[in-house]
XYZ file of C-alpha atoms in Angstrom:
532
model
C 125.650 129.064 106.796
C 122.990 129.984 109.378
C 120.763 127.746 112.204
C 117.050 127.217 111.985
C 115.429 126.144 114.980
C 112.395 123.404 114.512
C 109.553 124.487 116.140
C 107.157 121.286 116.385
C 108.067 117.519 115.220
C 107.651 116.877 111.307
C 105.650 114.561 109.696
C 107.734 111.598 107.532
C 106.193 113.318 104.491
C 108.654 115.790 104.846
C 111.415 114.028 103.626
C 109.426 114.018 100.405
C 108.948 117.210 100.486
C 112.684 117.825 100.854
C 113.870 115.867 98.416
C 111.534 117.124 95.768
C 112.876 120.457 95.555
C 116.602 119.579 96.056
C 116.526 116.879 93.447
C 119.192 114.490 93.002
C 119.241 111.092 95.239
C 117.170 109.994 98.038
C 118.807 107.215 100.866
C 116.716 106.556 103.576
C 118.445 104.080 106.423
C 116.755 101.831 108.943
C 117.461 101.410 112.530
C 120.285 99.265 111.412
C 122.241 101.526 109.663
C 121.416 99.317 106.058
C 119.968 101.446 103.497
C 116.219 100.869 102.119
C 116.226 99.043 98.910
C 115.729 101.835 95.924
C 112.910 99.973 94.282
C 111.245 99.173 97.832
C 111.831 103.090 98.477
C 110.493 104.005 95.130
C 106.915 102.568 95.577
C 106.406 103.652 98.853
C 107.032 107.158 97.802
C 104.874 106.743 94.453
C 101.723 105.400 97.064
C 102.531 108.542 99.599
C 102.784 111.333 96.787
C 99.409 113.745 97.339
C 97.872 116.457 95.433
C 99.922 118.796 97.151
C 103.159 118.143 96.754
C 104.643 120.601 94.412
C 106.649 118.701 92.205
C 105.842 114.759 91.093
C 109.038 112.503 91.550
C 109.654 110.724 88.359
C 112.409 108.113 89.768
C 114.221 107.114 92.653
C 117.403 109.173 91.889
C 115.764 112.331 90.230
C 112.599 114.513 90.149
C 111.195 117.277 87.855
C 111.923 120.799 89.087
C 110.012 124.292 89.171
C 109.628 127.146 91.410
C 109.791 125.697 94.769
C 112.894 123.709 94.350
C 116.055 125.459 95.324
C 119.842 124.682 95.125
C 122.296 124.464 97.921
C 125.971 122.874 98.497
C 125.340 121.634 101.946
C 122.248 120.730 104.501
C 121.874 119.497 107.757
C 119.465 118.639 110.501
C 119.122 116.926 113.874
C 114.918 116.337 113.033
C 112.369 114.911 115.399
C 109.846 112.733 112.484
C 106.197 112.285 114.243
C 104.909 108.857 112.945
C 101.544 107.291 112.980
C 100.660 103.682 113.083
C 97.244 102.361 112.713
C 94.698 102.401 115.760
C 92.442 99.830 116.583
C 89.170 101.581 116.704
C 86.913 101.075 114.165
C 86.034 104.039 111.580
C 82.657 105.496 112.447
C 80.321 107.001 109.656
C 83.774 106.701 107.446
C 85.653 109.123 110.353
C 88.879 106.846 111.826
C 88.858 108.657 115.265
C 92.765 109.024 116.844
C 91.871 106.230 119.734
C 94.263 103.534 119.624
C 96.925 105.064 117.296
C 100.269 104.536 117.777
C 102.248 107.541 118.120
C 106.533 107.064 117.813
C 108.838 110.215 117.640
C 111.538 109.423 115.882
C 115.359 111.592 115.856
C 116.860 111.317 112.910
C 120.397 113.370 111.159
C 119.569 115.124 107.691
C 122.411 115.601 105.277
C 122.641 116.875 101.540
C 125.838 117.506 99.743
C 125.312 118.995 96.735
C 128.848 117.057 95.519
C 127.067 114.020 95.528
C 123.965 114.884 95.415
C 122.499 112.599 97.973
C 119.871 113.457 100.444
C 120.459 110.986 103.392
C 117.809 110.459 106.362
C 119.450 108.495 109.262
C 117.496 107.512 112.278
C 119.335 107.861 115.855
C 116.983 107.503 118.252
C 113.513 106.223 119.152
C 110.957 106.838 121.653
C 107.559 104.886 121.001
C 104.541 106.617 123.212
C 101.573 104.265 124.750
C 98.518 103.892 122.493
C 96.170 107.530 122.266
C 93.169 106.886 124.838
C 89.735 107.450 123.864
C 88.221 111.136 124.252
C 92.072 112.275 123.957
C 93.165 114.613 120.646
C 96.549 113.257 119.066
C 97.954 116.815 120.298
C 96.695 116.516 123.786
C 98.512 112.827 123.943
C 101.660 113.598 122.239
C 101.835 116.756 124.640
C 101.799 114.496 128.028
C 104.697 112.307 126.660
C 106.781 114.924 124.726
C 106.417 118.070 127.008
C 109.868 119.769 127.449
C 111.425 117.985 124.409
C 113.423 120.086 121.682
C 112.836 119.543 118.258
C 115.814 119.819 116.495
C 117.308 122.227 113.984
C 118.519 122.575 110.463
C 122.198 123.827 109.465
C 121.585 125.829 106.099
C 122.979 128.282 103.412
C 121.335 131.872 103.774
C 119.487 131.592 100.617
C 117.837 128.792 101.641
C 116.423 129.825 105.220
C 112.857 130.565 103.593
C 112.396 127.375 101.714
C 113.524 125.395 104.567
C 111.022 127.697 106.830
C 107.858 126.961 104.543
C 108.670 123.437 104.388
C 108.918 123.103 108.501
C 105.501 124.794 108.691
C 104.068 122.439 105.525
C 104.924 119.304 107.158
C 105.029 120.419 110.813
C 102.588 118.716 113.480
C 101.339 121.404 115.497
C 98.214 121.983 118.092
C 96.199 123.117 114.943
C 97.014 120.474 113.023
C 96.205 117.406 116.163
C 93.494 119.303 117.925
C 90.522 116.956 116.830
C 89.522 113.741 117.792
C 89.759 112.997 113.667
C 92.910 110.433 112.681
C 95.279 112.468 110.632
C 95.974 111.372 106.600
C 98.582 108.436 107.357
C 100.887 107.430 104.418
C 102.506 104.303 103.226
C 105.713 106.141 104.427
C 104.712 106.535 107.887
C 104.034 102.322 107.841
C 107.663 101.751 106.470
C 109.352 104.029 108.871
C 107.451 102.986 111.723
C 108.225 99.716 111.743
C 112.049 100.255 110.423
C 113.003 102.647 112.916
C 111.408 101.941 116.200
C 114.297 99.726 117.193
C 117.746 102.203 116.679
C 119.756 100.452 118.497
C 121.530 103.567 119.845
C 118.070 104.467 121.668
C 117.356 104.870 125.216
C 113.868 104.126 124.798
C 112.326 100.844 123.583
C 109.155 100.542 122.514
C 106.443 100.149 125.287
C 104.546 96.898 125.177
C 103.238 97.193 121.698
C 104.153 95.150 118.900
C 105.794 96.673 116.163
C 103.148 95.461 113.294
C 100.091 96.746 114.203
C 97.378 94.647 113.099
C 94.011 95.183 111.608
C 90.747 94.234 112.732
C 88.982 93.778 110.274
C 91.802 91.745 108.300
C 91.999 89.208 111.718
C 88.329 88.103 110.715
C 90.197 85.855 108.109
C 92.141 84.651 110.291
C 89.532 83.326 113.041
C 89.758 79.585 113.183
C 85.961 79.126 111.166
C 87.121 81.529 108.224
C 90.757 79.684 108.463
C 89.118 75.930 107.915
C 86.274 77.363 105.456
C 88.779 78.899 103.195
C 92.331 76.848 103.219
C 89.714 73.622 103.496
C 91.904 70.616 102.334
C 95.254 72.113 102.392
C 95.126 71.892 106.376
C 96.123 68.961 108.317
C 93.283 67.831 110.754
C 93.641 69.736 113.703
C 91.280 70.455 116.888
C 90.594 73.620 118.759
C 90.334 73.980 122.875
C 89.598 77.281 124.133
C 91.685 77.183 127.466
C 90.150 80.133 129.780
C 88.599 80.033 133.649
C 89.819 77.810 135.548
C 91.154 75.440 133.372
C 93.639 78.147 132.067
C 94.633 78.553 136.181
C 95.201 75.156 136.207
C 97.489 74.960 133.629
C 99.514 77.921 134.642
C 99.084 76.999 138.417
C 102.183 75.157 140.462
C 99.618 72.726 141.283
C 101.363 69.510 139.782
C 98.010 67.087 140.975
C 96.710 65.408 138.030
C 93.020 64.907 137.891
C 91.041 61.896 138.771
C 90.136 60.663 135.686
C 94.060 60.068 134.942
C 95.700 57.433 135.565
C 97.705 57.996 138.409
C 101.206 56.963 139.194
C 102.109 54.374 141.394
C 104.888 53.145 143.679
C 104.012 49.860 144.866
C 107.651 48.198 143.319
C 109.519 50.856 145.811
C 110.419 48.927 149.164
C 109.135 50.164 152.591
C 111.104 52.443 154.435
C 112.896 53.829 151.097
C 112.725 57.961 150.437
C 109.760 57.371 148.346
C 107.642 56.516 150.940
C 106.239 60.053 151.143
C 105.374 59.667 147.906
C 102.548 57.511 147.929
C 99.867 60.049 148.863
C 100.983 62.210 145.724
C 99.755 59.272 143.387
C 96.144 60.382 144.295
C 94.589 63.530 143.047
C 93.896 66.756 145.025
C 90.613 66.777 146.681
C 90.729 70.199 147.536
C 90.851 71.227 143.730
C 88.002 71.773 141.582
C 88.476 69.585 138.607
C 84.677 70.194 137.004
C 86.836 72.347 134.308
C 89.825 69.778 134.062
C 87.839 66.257 133.270
C 86.049 67.639 130.298
C 89.074 68.680 128.814
C 90.688 65.274 129.773
C 88.402 63.374 128.484
C 88.582 65.265 124.805
C 92.330 64.374 125.197
C 91.922 60.863 125.445
C 89.268 60.589 122.447
C 91.794 62.897 120.456
C 94.690 60.617 121.113
C 92.655 57.159 120.403
C 91.538 58.413 117.420
C 95.132 59.866 116.065
C 97.387 57.304 118.337
C 99.429 60.991 119.217
C 99.348 64.395 119.303
C 101.078 67.513 119.056
C 99.912 70.804 121.197
C 100.796 74.157 120.481
C 99.211 77.166 122.144
C 98.153 80.743 120.237
C 100.916 79.097 117.350
C 103.547 78.716 120.373
C 104.848 74.973 119.989
C 106.161 73.717 123.579
C 109.129 72.462 122.486
C 110.959 74.001 125.474
C 110.132 71.063 127.912
C 110.081 68.271 125.692
C 112.326 66.669 128.246
C 108.777 65.471 130.505
C 107.432 63.948 127.233
C 110.900 61.714 126.541
C 112.128 64.317 123.698
C 109.113 63.707 121.849
C 106.744 66.271 120.096
C 103.984 63.206 119.972
C 102.103 63.221 123.064
C 100.759 59.363 123.229
C 98.316 60.100 126.736
C 96.542 62.931 128.374
C 99.344 63.007 131.180
C 102.036 64.072 128.824
C 99.813 66.492 126.999
C 99.399 67.784 130.637
C 102.740 67.674 131.817
C 104.219 69.644 128.667
C 101.563 72.327 129.432
C 102.699 73.210 132.894
C 106.335 72.533 132.092
C 106.666 74.730 129.376
C 107.463 78.346 130.171
C 107.259 79.426 126.658
C 103.336 79.979 126.685
C 102.860 81.156 129.959
C 103.916 84.420 129.400
C 100.706 85.123 127.104
C 98.393 87.936 127.594
C 94.809 87.636 127.717
C 91.888 85.578 129.676
C 92.056 83.064 127.014
C 94.363 81.418 124.804
C 93.485 78.714 122.010
C 95.301 75.169 121.802
C 95.396 73.444 118.790
C 96.096 69.641 118.926
C 97.323 67.834 116.048
C 97.838 64.425 114.982
C 101.115 63.566 115.763
C 101.584 61.496 112.404
C 101.919 64.244 110.437
C 105.319 65.681 112.061
C 107.200 61.965 111.706
C 110.201 62.121 109.817
C 109.305 65.935 108.365
C 110.905 69.205 108.816
C 108.402 72.048 110.483
C 108.953 75.493 109.152
C 107.210 78.878 109.917
C 107.051 80.852 106.778
C 106.511 84.404 106.529
C 104.811 85.839 103.873
C 104.565 89.651 103.272
C 103.336 92.031 100.604
C 102.689 88.685 98.461
C 106.268 87.681 98.762
C 107.628 84.680 100.703
C 110.041 86.905 102.681
C 111.712 84.471 105.437
C 111.621 81.074 106.520
C 112.622 79.851 110.225
C 112.489 76.353 111.636
C 109.671 75.806 114.514
C 111.296 73.137 116.280
C 114.530 73.990 118.107
C 115.333 70.540 119.362
C 115.414 69.203 116.036
C 118.482 68.681 114.082
C 117.797 68.965 109.849
C 120.962 67.428 109.269
C 121.778 70.621 106.901
C 122.975 73.964 106.905
C 120.405 77.214 106.259
C 123.187 77.864 102.538
C 121.863 74.439 101.452
C 118.247 74.896 101.381
C 117.997 75.576 97.935
C 115.974 72.491 97.001
C 113.838 73.303 100.177
C 113.160 76.891 99.507
C 112.349 76.326 95.532
C 109.483 74.363 96.989
C 108.004 76.982 99.594
C 108.277 79.093 96.679
C 106.259 77.284 94.859
C 103.543 76.319 97.347
C 103.127 80.200 98.348
C 100.926 81.179 95.765
C 98.158 78.821 96.341
C 98.254 80.392 100.054
C 98.621 83.973 98.660
C 95.808 83.034 96.226
C 93.111 82.319 99.120
C 94.337 85.388 100.982
C 94.531 87.815 98.030
C 90.583 86.627 97.634
C 89.911 87.955 101.193
C 92.412 91.288 100.338
C 95.026 90.030 102.844
C 98.984 90.606 101.111
C 100.607 89.438 104.416
C 100.509 86.376 106.972
C 102.385 83.822 108.520
C 101.813 79.884 107.993
C 103.384 76.364 109.564
C 103.880 73.880 107.092
C 105.625 70.239 107.660
C 108.082 68.996 105.108
C 108.252 65.098 104.309
C 112.369 64.217 104.619
C 111.624 61.235 101.738
C 109.463 63.303 98.914
C 109.283 66.912 99.729
C 105.152 66.708 99.978
C 104.450 69.945 101.776
C 101.413 70.242 104.599
C 100.036 73.056 106.177
C 99.805 73.178 109.588
C 97.981 76.488 110.179
C 97.908 80.390 109.185
C 97.709 83.365 111.342
C 97.662 87.288 110.817
C 100.919 88.562 110.332
C 102.604 90.160 113.540
C 100.281 88.185 115.654
C 102.539 85.367 116.940
C 105.356 85.804 119.504
C 108.990 85.997 118.367
C 110.727 82.577 117.786
C 114.264 82.340 115.883
C 113.248 85.604 113.851
C 112.448 88.850 115.392
C 109.530 90.341 113.438
C 111.291 93.628 113.028
C 114.532 91.001 110.856
C 111.826 90.102 108.713
C 110.649 93.699 108.247
C 114.418 94.700 107.438
C 115.335 91.908 105.154
C 112.077 92.994 102.704
C 112.963 96.071 102.903
C 116.645 96.038 102.385
C 116.992 92.543 100.993
C 120.082 92.533 103.113
C 120.556 90.535 105.971
C 123.630 92.903 107.363
C 123.042 93.759 110.948
C 120.177 90.873 111.427
C 120.710 89.073 115.010
C 118.597 86.085 114.920
C 117.849 84.790 118.518
C 120.262 82.365 120.433
C 123.161 81.857 117.533
C 120.821 80.512 114.661
C 122.340 79.578 111.350
C 121.372 82.183 108.666
C 121.231 82.577 104.582
C 119.811 84.175 102.017
C 119.099 81.419 99.702
C 117.238 82.250 96.231
C 115.951 86.152 98.096
C 114.164 84.232 100.777
C 115.974 84.684 104.382
C 116.486 81.021 105.639
C 116.908 80.740 109.179
C 118.039 77.021 111.311
C 118.994 76.598 114.726
C 122.514 76.679 114.702
C 125.295 74.372 115.814
C 126.583 76.690 118.237
C 123.197 77.258 119.697
C 121.433 76.562 122.860
C 119.093 73.352 121.961
C 116.944 74.560 124.621
C 116.854 78.233 124.898
C 114.691 78.696 127.751
C 114.674 75.214 130.229
C 111.390 74.040 131.679
C 110.446 75.347 134.781
C 110.438 72.317 137.465
C 107.783 71.783 140.153
C 108.969 70.994 143.615
C 106.400 68.303 143.593
C 107.317 65.668 141.713
C 104.702 63.115 142.808
C 102.941 62.661 139.657
C 105.882 62.861 137.681
C 106.849 60.020 135.422
C 109.972 59.589 133.726
C 110.625 57.718 130.676
C 114.119 57.290 130.575
C 117.329 57.759 133.071
C 118.358 61.023 131.134
C 114.202 62.376 131.666
C 115.437 62.159 135.339
C 118.833 63.241 135.161
C 117.385 66.775 132.972
C 114.872 67.092 136.290
C 117.509 66.943 138.818
C 119.896 69.275 136.986
C 117.245 71.697 136.593
C 116.240 71.248 140.401
C 119.928 71.880 140.842
C 120.214 75.227 139.202
C 116.937 76.462 141.504
C 118.968 75.758 144.421
């Protein structure tokens, strides 16, 4: 056996090239140590095949042979793979630049044993680099973060050494191949391994500030508010969109709990003089020093919608604010503009959303009564996962007993896919409400795949389940109740989970807070005590 040092990181297509030279069976594992389902892997490899490959695969379990094939009893390697994910810059005159491309350096073990004929690839460490900036070549960007790193080695039998050298040269990423501003060709295998390998449990470095799913700008146009309303039409329940930006967004994210002048203020006329509440009299008035010009039109819009629908349910960028329901009597429906403002200002789950603007969607509350709220994940035209949206709800049955619910959603999904496919889209996330009486399904909204913050499920879990068909190794947040039902991963809030995973932020100034029940006041005091 001889040791062969690797001079440069390898592109993932090296896996295909090595497998075709060795023959036998290919087994690629995810970062959770679970093998990719053979049919899924075969489909990916068939898409990845290129004209310069020396052989053509006939199945996941065997390959045809030619002069480039070689026979060995054992082979082991500690390899660095360089993965690319699509960038954000649009192609210029048909040429895709490397600007915005995401690079990931994945360390993996590669083993082959002639006794069982299995070539196995297992990721062991992941380092994700920031997006490639403008005016920088892929090689220069890679070199900035990978300087001083070794690229691993192979241990091979002597008669295989020259074969391996040729493969390493052919699939290496070096200065010559990465010296231009033009993006390298990205195969289907790159994309799949990028999302399945970046979160290796043993990794010392996690992803740097980028979501695992790299979204396509052209595809994103299909999910604009106008296009969604136009394309899905009557499938959607009524809703109203409000852009939150500038002074309005600043107010909703601020600690200022004063209410605008056009909201009815709390009065303390029934409080005896000399009580501890005397100091709150002045707080019932709005803050004269604050510029309410950006807030008052928003309040009037809230009043008009509530007058029309009797109640509304707010959502910001697809995030429902159920972590702060204690300020709204534990009800997702808001029956006054004050409740909407308190909910927005008290919720923590949307406050960390990045950007200078947010999209607030207001739904009629009647569509949430006596119904189950669910988030559905479509990937490659398949309903892959379903999760519960509101963590405070008790569905009254376990995930494993959701056969009827899953059956209804699988029957409903093709109508959603039909609309998406017309726009060339094969993956999306959509929210629905399902009647507990007759199973009727109503769509709340639909979003670009990968555009929403993680809920009970992480996006990694969706990919993992799709490509492996197994829930092994998945760890949904908050001890959720999880089961595979009719090929769909179902995740509900579990009996052992915290009903409110993130406790609401509570202001020190309670002068304008109203408590509908004694329980609300007790919750408030409990949260305040935790801050002391």
